[in-house]
Short mmCIF file of C-alpha atoms in Angstrom, two decimals:
data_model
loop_
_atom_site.label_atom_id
_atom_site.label_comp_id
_atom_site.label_asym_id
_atom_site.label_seq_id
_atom_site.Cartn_x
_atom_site.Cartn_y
_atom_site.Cartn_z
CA UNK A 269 105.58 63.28 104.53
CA UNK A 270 109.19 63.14 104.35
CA UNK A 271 110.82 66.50 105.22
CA UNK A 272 113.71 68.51 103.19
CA UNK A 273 117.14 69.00 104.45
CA UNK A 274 118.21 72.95 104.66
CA UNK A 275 121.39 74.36 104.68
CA UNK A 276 121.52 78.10 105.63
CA UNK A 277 124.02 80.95 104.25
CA UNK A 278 123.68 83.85 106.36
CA UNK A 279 121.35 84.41 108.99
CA UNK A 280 123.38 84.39 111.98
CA UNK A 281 122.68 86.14 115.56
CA UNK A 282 121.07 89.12 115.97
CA UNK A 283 119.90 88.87 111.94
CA UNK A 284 116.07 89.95 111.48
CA UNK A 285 115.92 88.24 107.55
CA UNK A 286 117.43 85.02 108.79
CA UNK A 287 114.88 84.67 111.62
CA UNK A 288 111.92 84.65 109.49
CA UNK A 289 113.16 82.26 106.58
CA UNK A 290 113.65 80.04 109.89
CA UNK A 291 110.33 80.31 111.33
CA UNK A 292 108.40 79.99 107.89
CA UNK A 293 110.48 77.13 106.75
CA UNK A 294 109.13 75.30 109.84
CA UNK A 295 105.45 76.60 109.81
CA UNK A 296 104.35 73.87 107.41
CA UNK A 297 106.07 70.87 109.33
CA UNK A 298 108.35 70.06 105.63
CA UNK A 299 111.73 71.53 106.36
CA UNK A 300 114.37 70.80 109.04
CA UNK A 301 117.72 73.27 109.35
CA UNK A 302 120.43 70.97 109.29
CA UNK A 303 123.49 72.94 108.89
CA UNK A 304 124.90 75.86 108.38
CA UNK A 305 127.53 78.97 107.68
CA UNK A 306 125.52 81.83 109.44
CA UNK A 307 127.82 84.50 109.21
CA UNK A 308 131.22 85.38 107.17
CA UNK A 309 132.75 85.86 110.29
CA UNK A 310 133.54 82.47 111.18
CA UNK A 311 133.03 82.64 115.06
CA UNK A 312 130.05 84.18 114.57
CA UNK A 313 128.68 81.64 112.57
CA UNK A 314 129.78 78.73 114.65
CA UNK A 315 128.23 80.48 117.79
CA UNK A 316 124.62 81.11 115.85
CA UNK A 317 124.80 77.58 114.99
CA UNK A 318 125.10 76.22 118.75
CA UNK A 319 122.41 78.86 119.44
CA UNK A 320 120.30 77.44 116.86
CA UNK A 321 120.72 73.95 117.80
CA UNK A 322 122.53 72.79 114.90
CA UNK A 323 124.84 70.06 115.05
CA UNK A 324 128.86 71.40 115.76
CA UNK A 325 130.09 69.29 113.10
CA UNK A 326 127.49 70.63 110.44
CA UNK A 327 128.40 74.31 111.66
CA UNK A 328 130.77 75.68 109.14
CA UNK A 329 133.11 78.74 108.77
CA UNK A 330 132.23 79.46 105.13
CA UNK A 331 129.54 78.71 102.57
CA UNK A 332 131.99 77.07 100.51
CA UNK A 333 133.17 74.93 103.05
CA UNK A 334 129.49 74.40 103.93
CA UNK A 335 128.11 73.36 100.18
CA UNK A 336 131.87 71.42 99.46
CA UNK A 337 131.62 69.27 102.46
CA UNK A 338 127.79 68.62 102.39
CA UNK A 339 128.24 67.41 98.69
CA UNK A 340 130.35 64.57 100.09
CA UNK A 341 128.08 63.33 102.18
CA UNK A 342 125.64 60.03 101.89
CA UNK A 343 122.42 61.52 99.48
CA UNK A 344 120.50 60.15 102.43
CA UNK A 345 122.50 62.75 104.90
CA UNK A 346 123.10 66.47 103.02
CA UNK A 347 121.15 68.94 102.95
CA UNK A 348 118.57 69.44 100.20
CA UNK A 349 118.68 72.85 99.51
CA UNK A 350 120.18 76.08 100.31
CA UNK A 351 119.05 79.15 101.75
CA UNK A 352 120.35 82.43 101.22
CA UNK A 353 119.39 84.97 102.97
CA UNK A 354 122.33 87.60 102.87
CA UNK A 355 122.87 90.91 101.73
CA UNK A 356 122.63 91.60 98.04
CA UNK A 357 126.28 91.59 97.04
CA UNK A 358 126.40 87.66 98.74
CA UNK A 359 123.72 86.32 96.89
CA UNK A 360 125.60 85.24 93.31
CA UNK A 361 128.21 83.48 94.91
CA UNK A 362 127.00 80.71 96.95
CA UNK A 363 123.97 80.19 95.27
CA UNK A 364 126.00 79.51 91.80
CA UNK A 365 128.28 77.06 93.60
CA UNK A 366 125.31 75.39 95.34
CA UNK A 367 123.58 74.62 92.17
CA UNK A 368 126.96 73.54 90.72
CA UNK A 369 127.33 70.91 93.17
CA UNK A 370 123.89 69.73 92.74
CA UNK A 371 121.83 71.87 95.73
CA UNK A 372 118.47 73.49 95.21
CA UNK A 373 118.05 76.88 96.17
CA UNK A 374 115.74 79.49 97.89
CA UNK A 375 116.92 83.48 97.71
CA UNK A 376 116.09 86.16 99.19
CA UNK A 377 115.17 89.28 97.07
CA UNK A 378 116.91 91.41 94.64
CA UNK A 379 118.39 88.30 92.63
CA UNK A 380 121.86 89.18 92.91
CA UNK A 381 123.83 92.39 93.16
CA UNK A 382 123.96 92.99 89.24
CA UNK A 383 122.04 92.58 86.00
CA UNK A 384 125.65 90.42 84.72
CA UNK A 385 125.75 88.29 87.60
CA UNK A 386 121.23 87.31 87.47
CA UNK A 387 121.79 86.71 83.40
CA UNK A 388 124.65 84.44 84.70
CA UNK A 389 122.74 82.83 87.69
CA UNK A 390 119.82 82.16 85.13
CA UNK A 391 122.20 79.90 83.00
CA UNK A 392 123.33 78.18 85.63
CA UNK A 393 120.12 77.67 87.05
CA UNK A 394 118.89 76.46 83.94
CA UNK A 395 121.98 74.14 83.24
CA UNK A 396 121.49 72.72 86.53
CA UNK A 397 118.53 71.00 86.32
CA UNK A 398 117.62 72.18 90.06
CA UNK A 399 114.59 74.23 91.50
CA UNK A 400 115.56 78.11 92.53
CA UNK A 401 112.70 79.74 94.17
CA UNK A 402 113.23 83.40 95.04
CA UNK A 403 111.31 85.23 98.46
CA UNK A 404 109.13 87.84 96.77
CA UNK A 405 106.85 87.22 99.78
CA UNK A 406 103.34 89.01 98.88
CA UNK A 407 102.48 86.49 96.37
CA UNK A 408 102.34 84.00 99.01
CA UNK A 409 99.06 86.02 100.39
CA UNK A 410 96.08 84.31 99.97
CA UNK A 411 93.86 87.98 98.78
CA UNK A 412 97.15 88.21 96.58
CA UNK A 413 96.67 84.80 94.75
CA UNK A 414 92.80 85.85 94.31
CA UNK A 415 93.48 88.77 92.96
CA UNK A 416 95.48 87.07 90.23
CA UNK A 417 93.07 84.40 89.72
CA UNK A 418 90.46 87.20 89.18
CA UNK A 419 92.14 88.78 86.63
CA UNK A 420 93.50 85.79 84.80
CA UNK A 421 89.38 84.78 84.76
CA UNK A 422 88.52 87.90 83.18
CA UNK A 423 86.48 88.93 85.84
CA UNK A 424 87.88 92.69 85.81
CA UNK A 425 87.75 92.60 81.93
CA UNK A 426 90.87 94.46 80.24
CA UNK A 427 93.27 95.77 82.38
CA UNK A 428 94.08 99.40 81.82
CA UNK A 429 95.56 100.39 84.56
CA UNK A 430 97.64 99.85 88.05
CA UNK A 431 98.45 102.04 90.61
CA UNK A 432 100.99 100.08 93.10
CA UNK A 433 102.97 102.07 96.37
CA UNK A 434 105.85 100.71 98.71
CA UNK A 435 106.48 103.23 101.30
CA UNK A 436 108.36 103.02 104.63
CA UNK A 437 109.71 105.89 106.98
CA UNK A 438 112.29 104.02 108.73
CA UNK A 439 115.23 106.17 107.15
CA UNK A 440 113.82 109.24 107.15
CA UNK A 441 116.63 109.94 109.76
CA UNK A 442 120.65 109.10 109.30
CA UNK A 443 119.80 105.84 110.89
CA UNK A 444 123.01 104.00 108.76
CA UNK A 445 125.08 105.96 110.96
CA UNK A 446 123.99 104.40 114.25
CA UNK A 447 124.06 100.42 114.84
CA UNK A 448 121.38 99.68 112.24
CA UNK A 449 122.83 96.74 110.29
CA UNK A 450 120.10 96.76 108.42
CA UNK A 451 120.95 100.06 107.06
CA UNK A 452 124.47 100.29 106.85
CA UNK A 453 124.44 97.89 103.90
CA UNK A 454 121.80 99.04 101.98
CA UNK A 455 122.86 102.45 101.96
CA UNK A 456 126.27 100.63 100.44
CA UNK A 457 126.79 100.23 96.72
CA UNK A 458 129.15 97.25 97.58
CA UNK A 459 126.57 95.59 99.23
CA UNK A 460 122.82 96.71 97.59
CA UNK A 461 124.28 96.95 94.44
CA UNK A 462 123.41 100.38 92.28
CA UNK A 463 119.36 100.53 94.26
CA UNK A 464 118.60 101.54 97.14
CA UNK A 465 115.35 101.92 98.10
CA UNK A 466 114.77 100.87 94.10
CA UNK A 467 116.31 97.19 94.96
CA UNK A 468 114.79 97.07 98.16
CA UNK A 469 111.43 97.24 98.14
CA UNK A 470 110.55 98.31 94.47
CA UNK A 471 111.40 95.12 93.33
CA UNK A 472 108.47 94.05 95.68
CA UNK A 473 106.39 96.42 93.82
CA UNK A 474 107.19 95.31 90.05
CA UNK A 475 107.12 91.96 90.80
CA UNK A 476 103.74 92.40 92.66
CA UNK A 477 102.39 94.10 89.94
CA UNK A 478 103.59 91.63 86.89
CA UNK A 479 101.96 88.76 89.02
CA UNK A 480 98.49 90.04 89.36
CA UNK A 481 97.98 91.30 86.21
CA UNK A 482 100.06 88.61 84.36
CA UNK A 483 101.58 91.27 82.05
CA UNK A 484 105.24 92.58 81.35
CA UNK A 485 106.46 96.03 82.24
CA UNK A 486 107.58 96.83 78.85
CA UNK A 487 108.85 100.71 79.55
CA UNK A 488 109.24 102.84 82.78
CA UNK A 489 110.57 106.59 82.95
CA UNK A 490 111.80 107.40 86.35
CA UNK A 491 111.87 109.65 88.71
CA UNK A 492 114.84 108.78 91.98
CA UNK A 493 115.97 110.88 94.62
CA UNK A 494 118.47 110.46 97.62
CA UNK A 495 117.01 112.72 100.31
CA UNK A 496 119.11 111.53 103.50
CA UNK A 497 122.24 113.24 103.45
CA UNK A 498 125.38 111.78 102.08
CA UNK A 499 123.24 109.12 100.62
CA UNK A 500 124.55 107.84 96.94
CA UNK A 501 121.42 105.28 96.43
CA UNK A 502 118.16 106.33 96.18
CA UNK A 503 115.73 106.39 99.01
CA UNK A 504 112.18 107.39 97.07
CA UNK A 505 111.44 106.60 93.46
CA UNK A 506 108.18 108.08 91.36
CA UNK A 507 108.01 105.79 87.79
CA UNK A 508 105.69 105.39 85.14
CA UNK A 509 105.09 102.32 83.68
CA UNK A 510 104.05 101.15 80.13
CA UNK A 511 103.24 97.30 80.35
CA UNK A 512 101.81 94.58 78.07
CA UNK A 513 98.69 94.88 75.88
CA UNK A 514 98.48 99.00 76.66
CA UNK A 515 98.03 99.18 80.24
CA UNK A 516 99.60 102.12 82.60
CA UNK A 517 100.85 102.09 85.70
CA UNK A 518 102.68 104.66 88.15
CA UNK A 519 104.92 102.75 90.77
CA UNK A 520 105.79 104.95 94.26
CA UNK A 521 108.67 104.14 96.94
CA UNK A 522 109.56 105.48 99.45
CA UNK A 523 112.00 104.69 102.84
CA UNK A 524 112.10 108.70 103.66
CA UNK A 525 107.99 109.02 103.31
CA UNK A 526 107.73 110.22 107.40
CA UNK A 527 105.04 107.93 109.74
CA UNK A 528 104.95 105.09 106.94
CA UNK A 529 105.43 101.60 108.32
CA UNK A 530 105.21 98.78 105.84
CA UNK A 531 102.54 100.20 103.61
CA UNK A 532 102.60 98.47 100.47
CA UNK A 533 99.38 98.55 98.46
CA UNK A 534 97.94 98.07 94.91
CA UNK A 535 94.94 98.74 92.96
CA UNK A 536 94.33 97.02 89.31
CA UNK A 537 91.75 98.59 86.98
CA UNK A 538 89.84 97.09 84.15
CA UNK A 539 86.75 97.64 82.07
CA UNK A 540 84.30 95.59 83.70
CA UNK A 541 85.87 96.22 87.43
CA UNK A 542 89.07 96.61 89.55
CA UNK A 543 90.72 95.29 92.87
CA UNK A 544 92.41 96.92 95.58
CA UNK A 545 94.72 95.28 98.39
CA UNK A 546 96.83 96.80 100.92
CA UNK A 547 99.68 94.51 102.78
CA UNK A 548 99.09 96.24 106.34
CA UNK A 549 95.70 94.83 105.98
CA UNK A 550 96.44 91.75 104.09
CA UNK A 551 92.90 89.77 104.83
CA UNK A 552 90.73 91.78 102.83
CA UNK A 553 90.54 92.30 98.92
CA UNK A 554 88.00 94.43 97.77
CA UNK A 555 86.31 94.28 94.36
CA UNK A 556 84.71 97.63 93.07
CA UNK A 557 82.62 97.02 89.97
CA UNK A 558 80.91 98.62 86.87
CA UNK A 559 77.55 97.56 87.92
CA UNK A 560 77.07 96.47 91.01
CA UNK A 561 77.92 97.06 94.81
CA UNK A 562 81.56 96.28 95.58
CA UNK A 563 82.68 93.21 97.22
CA UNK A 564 85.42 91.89 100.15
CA UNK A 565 86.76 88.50 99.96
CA UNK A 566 88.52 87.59 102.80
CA UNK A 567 90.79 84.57 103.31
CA UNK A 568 88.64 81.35 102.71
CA UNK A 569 85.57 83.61 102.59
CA UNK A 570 82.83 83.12 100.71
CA UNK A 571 83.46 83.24 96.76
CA UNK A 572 87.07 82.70 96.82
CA UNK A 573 88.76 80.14 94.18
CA UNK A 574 89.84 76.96 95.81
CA UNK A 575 93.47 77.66 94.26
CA UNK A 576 93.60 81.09 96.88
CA UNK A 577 91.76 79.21 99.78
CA UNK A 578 94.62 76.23 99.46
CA UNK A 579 96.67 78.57 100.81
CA UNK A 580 94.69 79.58 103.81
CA UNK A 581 96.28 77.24 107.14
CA UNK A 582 93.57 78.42 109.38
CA UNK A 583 89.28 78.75 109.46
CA UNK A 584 88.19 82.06 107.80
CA UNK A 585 88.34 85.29 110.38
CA UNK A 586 91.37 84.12 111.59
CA UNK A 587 94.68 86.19 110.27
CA UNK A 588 97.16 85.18 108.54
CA UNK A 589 100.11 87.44 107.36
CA UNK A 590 103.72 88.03 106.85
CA UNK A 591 105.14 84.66 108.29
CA UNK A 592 102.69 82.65 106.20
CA UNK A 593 103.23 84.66 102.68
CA UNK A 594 106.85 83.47 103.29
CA UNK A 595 105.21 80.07 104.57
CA UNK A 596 103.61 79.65 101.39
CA UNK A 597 106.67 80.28 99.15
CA UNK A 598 108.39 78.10 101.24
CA UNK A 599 105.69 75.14 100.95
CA UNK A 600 105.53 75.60 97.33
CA UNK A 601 109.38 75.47 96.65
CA UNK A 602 109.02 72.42 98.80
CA UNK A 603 106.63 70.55 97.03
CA UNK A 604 108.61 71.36 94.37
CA UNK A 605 111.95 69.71 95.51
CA UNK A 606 110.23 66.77 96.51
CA UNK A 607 108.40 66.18 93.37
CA UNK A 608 111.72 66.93 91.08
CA UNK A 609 113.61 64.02 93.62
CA UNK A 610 110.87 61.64 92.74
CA UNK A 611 111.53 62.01 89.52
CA UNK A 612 108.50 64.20 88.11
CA UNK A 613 109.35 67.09 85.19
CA UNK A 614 109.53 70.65 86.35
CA UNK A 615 106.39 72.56 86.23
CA UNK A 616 106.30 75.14 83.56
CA UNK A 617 104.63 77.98 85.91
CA UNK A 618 105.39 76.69 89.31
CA UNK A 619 103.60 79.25 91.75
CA UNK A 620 106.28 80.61 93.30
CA UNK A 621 109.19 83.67 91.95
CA UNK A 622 111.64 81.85 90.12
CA UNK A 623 115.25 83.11 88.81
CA UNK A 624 113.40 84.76 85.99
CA UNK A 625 111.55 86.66 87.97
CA UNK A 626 114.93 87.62 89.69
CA UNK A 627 116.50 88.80 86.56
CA UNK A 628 113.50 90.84 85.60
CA UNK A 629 113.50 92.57 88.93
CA UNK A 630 117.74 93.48 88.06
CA UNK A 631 116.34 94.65 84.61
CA UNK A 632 113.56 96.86 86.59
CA UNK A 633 116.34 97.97 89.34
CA UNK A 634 119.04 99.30 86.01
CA UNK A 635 116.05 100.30 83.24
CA UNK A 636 115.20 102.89 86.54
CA UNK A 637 118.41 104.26 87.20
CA UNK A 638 119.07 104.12 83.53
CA UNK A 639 115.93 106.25 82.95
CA UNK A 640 116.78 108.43 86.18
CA UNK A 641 119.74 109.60 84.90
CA UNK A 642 118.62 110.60 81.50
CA UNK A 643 116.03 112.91 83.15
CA UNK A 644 113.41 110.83 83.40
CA UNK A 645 113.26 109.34 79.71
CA UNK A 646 111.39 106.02 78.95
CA UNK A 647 113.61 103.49 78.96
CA UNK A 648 112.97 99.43 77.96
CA UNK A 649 113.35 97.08 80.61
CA UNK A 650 115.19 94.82 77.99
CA UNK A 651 117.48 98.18 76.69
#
């Protein structure tokens, strides 16, 4: 199979984000890193590049000198596609000059910094012609895709509710004021934009729960407070949510929620039955129904669809988890890429988070605050 060309921005030493776009690129054998500008300090960047085995003269200062030079090369030499994997606030920029110049892209999550600059980046992804993929990772889960499938089969019946969490304790202490990089910027409204905890990982949470249950948010009213101290973005969120064809849903987050590690989890009811999947346990998904004994499907286990098990890389009882939900979104986007270069349409629901599912996470991230600061009022996510 002939493998895509990547070109990183961001992502340099010591950088936790970069590091696993890296490793899940590669997983699949269908992406080599070719080049790139690892850092906007320009020493930096050239020394994560010799570190990472790039080539010196493919290790640039800048992502604009990176993207500007590549587009001069042979078709047969530059990179493919870009990926981004910044902070928030240096998302916007080099993906809109990548797909200018004719790049694909891959993002990581929220979209951009604001709502202005994702209704922008949606145009220009659109006028492009190019494939943008975006790193909501969880739908690359295997238990994840069957849930979906399940409800999109009508095997739950009509969904009337969904009860989804995101909670971490890792800032339950002033950690931004010690030599956590990771939380110095997204305690920064220059850098996470006007979310904190909100942008985050409650994006995670709305975009989980729009692509299991297929519907829209519609409405939220919201509930945001900044416990740590000296804190202007938000650090735990409680919102209600009013989505598509009548069903409710409350949405919790939390970095400040004490002993939490990475516990997102989600449970979709309907008439006939409901499913329940937790991320810190990602290999199970258990069906309860309305008439019979509840169920767990497991990874390639018996009575999963062939569309979840195509995402399983190993025999059932073996795990599979955070590296391989990234994996899969990788794969996908890939498969994408190579199918647009060989001259095939786009597909109208590829299975991966696309720029519109960007800008509806920015319209979830402001309809919150929005609703936050009028007490808590319902607010559309299209206001």
């Amino acid at each position: 199979m002939k493998k895509l060309k990547m070109g990183m921005v961001g992502g340099g030493q010591g950088s936790f984000i970069g590091d696993v776009h890296r490793r899940a690129s590669r997983i699949d054998g269908m992406i080599d890193l070719v080049c790139g500008a690892f850092s906007s300090n320009p020493e930096r960047s050239i020394k994560s590049a010799e570190a990472l085995g790039v080539a010196p003269e493919r290790a640039y200062k800048s992502f604009e000198e990176m993207i500007e030079k590549e587009a001069i090369l042979p078709e047969s030499d530059r990179m493919d596609f870009v990926s981004i994997v910044t902070p928030n606030h240096m998302h916007f920029p080099p993906a809109k000059l990548a797909l200018e110049k004719g790049f694909h892209v891959i993002c990581d999550k929220p979209v951009t910094l604001s709502l202005e600059e994702a209704f922008e980046l949606q145009k220009a992804v659109k006028k492009s012609g190019k494939v943008f993929a975006l790193t909501h990772n969880y739908t690359g889960y295997p238990m994840v895709k069957q849930a979906r499938l399940m409800v999109a089969n009508g095997e739950l019946g009509d969904i009337r509710k969904v009860v989804v969490q995101y909670l971490q304790g890792w800032m339950s202490t002033a950690v931004e004021e010690t030599e956590n990089k990771q939380a110095s910027w997204r305690v920064d409204p220059k850098k996470s934009g006007i979310g904190g905890a909100l942008g985050d990982i409650g994006t995670h949470a709305e975009n989980l729960t729009e692509y299991i249950t297929g519907k829209k948010i519609l409405e939220l009213a919201a509930d945001l407070t900044s416990f740590g101290a000296g804190r202007v973005l938000d650090d735990d969120g409680n919102i209600l949510l009013r989505l598509e064809d009548n069903a409710k849903g409350t949405l919790s987050i939390s970095q400040i929620a004490t002993g939490e590690e990475n516990n997102l989890a989600i449970r979709v009811y309907g008439t006939k039955g409901s499913v329940a999947w937790c991320q810190e346990n990602p290999n199970e998904l258990t069906a309860y129904w309305l008439d019979k004994p509840k169920q767990i499907f497991t990874p390639g286990g018996n009575g999963t669809y062939p569309e979840s098990t195509e995402y399983t890389r190993v025999p059932p009882g073996h795990p599979e988890g955070y590296l391989e939900g990234f994996a899969t979104i990788y794969r996908s986007f890939a498969k994408e890429v190579l199918a647009v270069k060989d001259g095939a349409t786009f597909s109208e629901r590829p299975d991966f988070p696309t720029i519109d599912d960007g800008l509806r996470g920015m319209q979830f991230i402001y309809a919150a605050v929005a609703s936050n600061d009028k007490n808590a009022a319902w607010v559309s996510l299209t206001e």
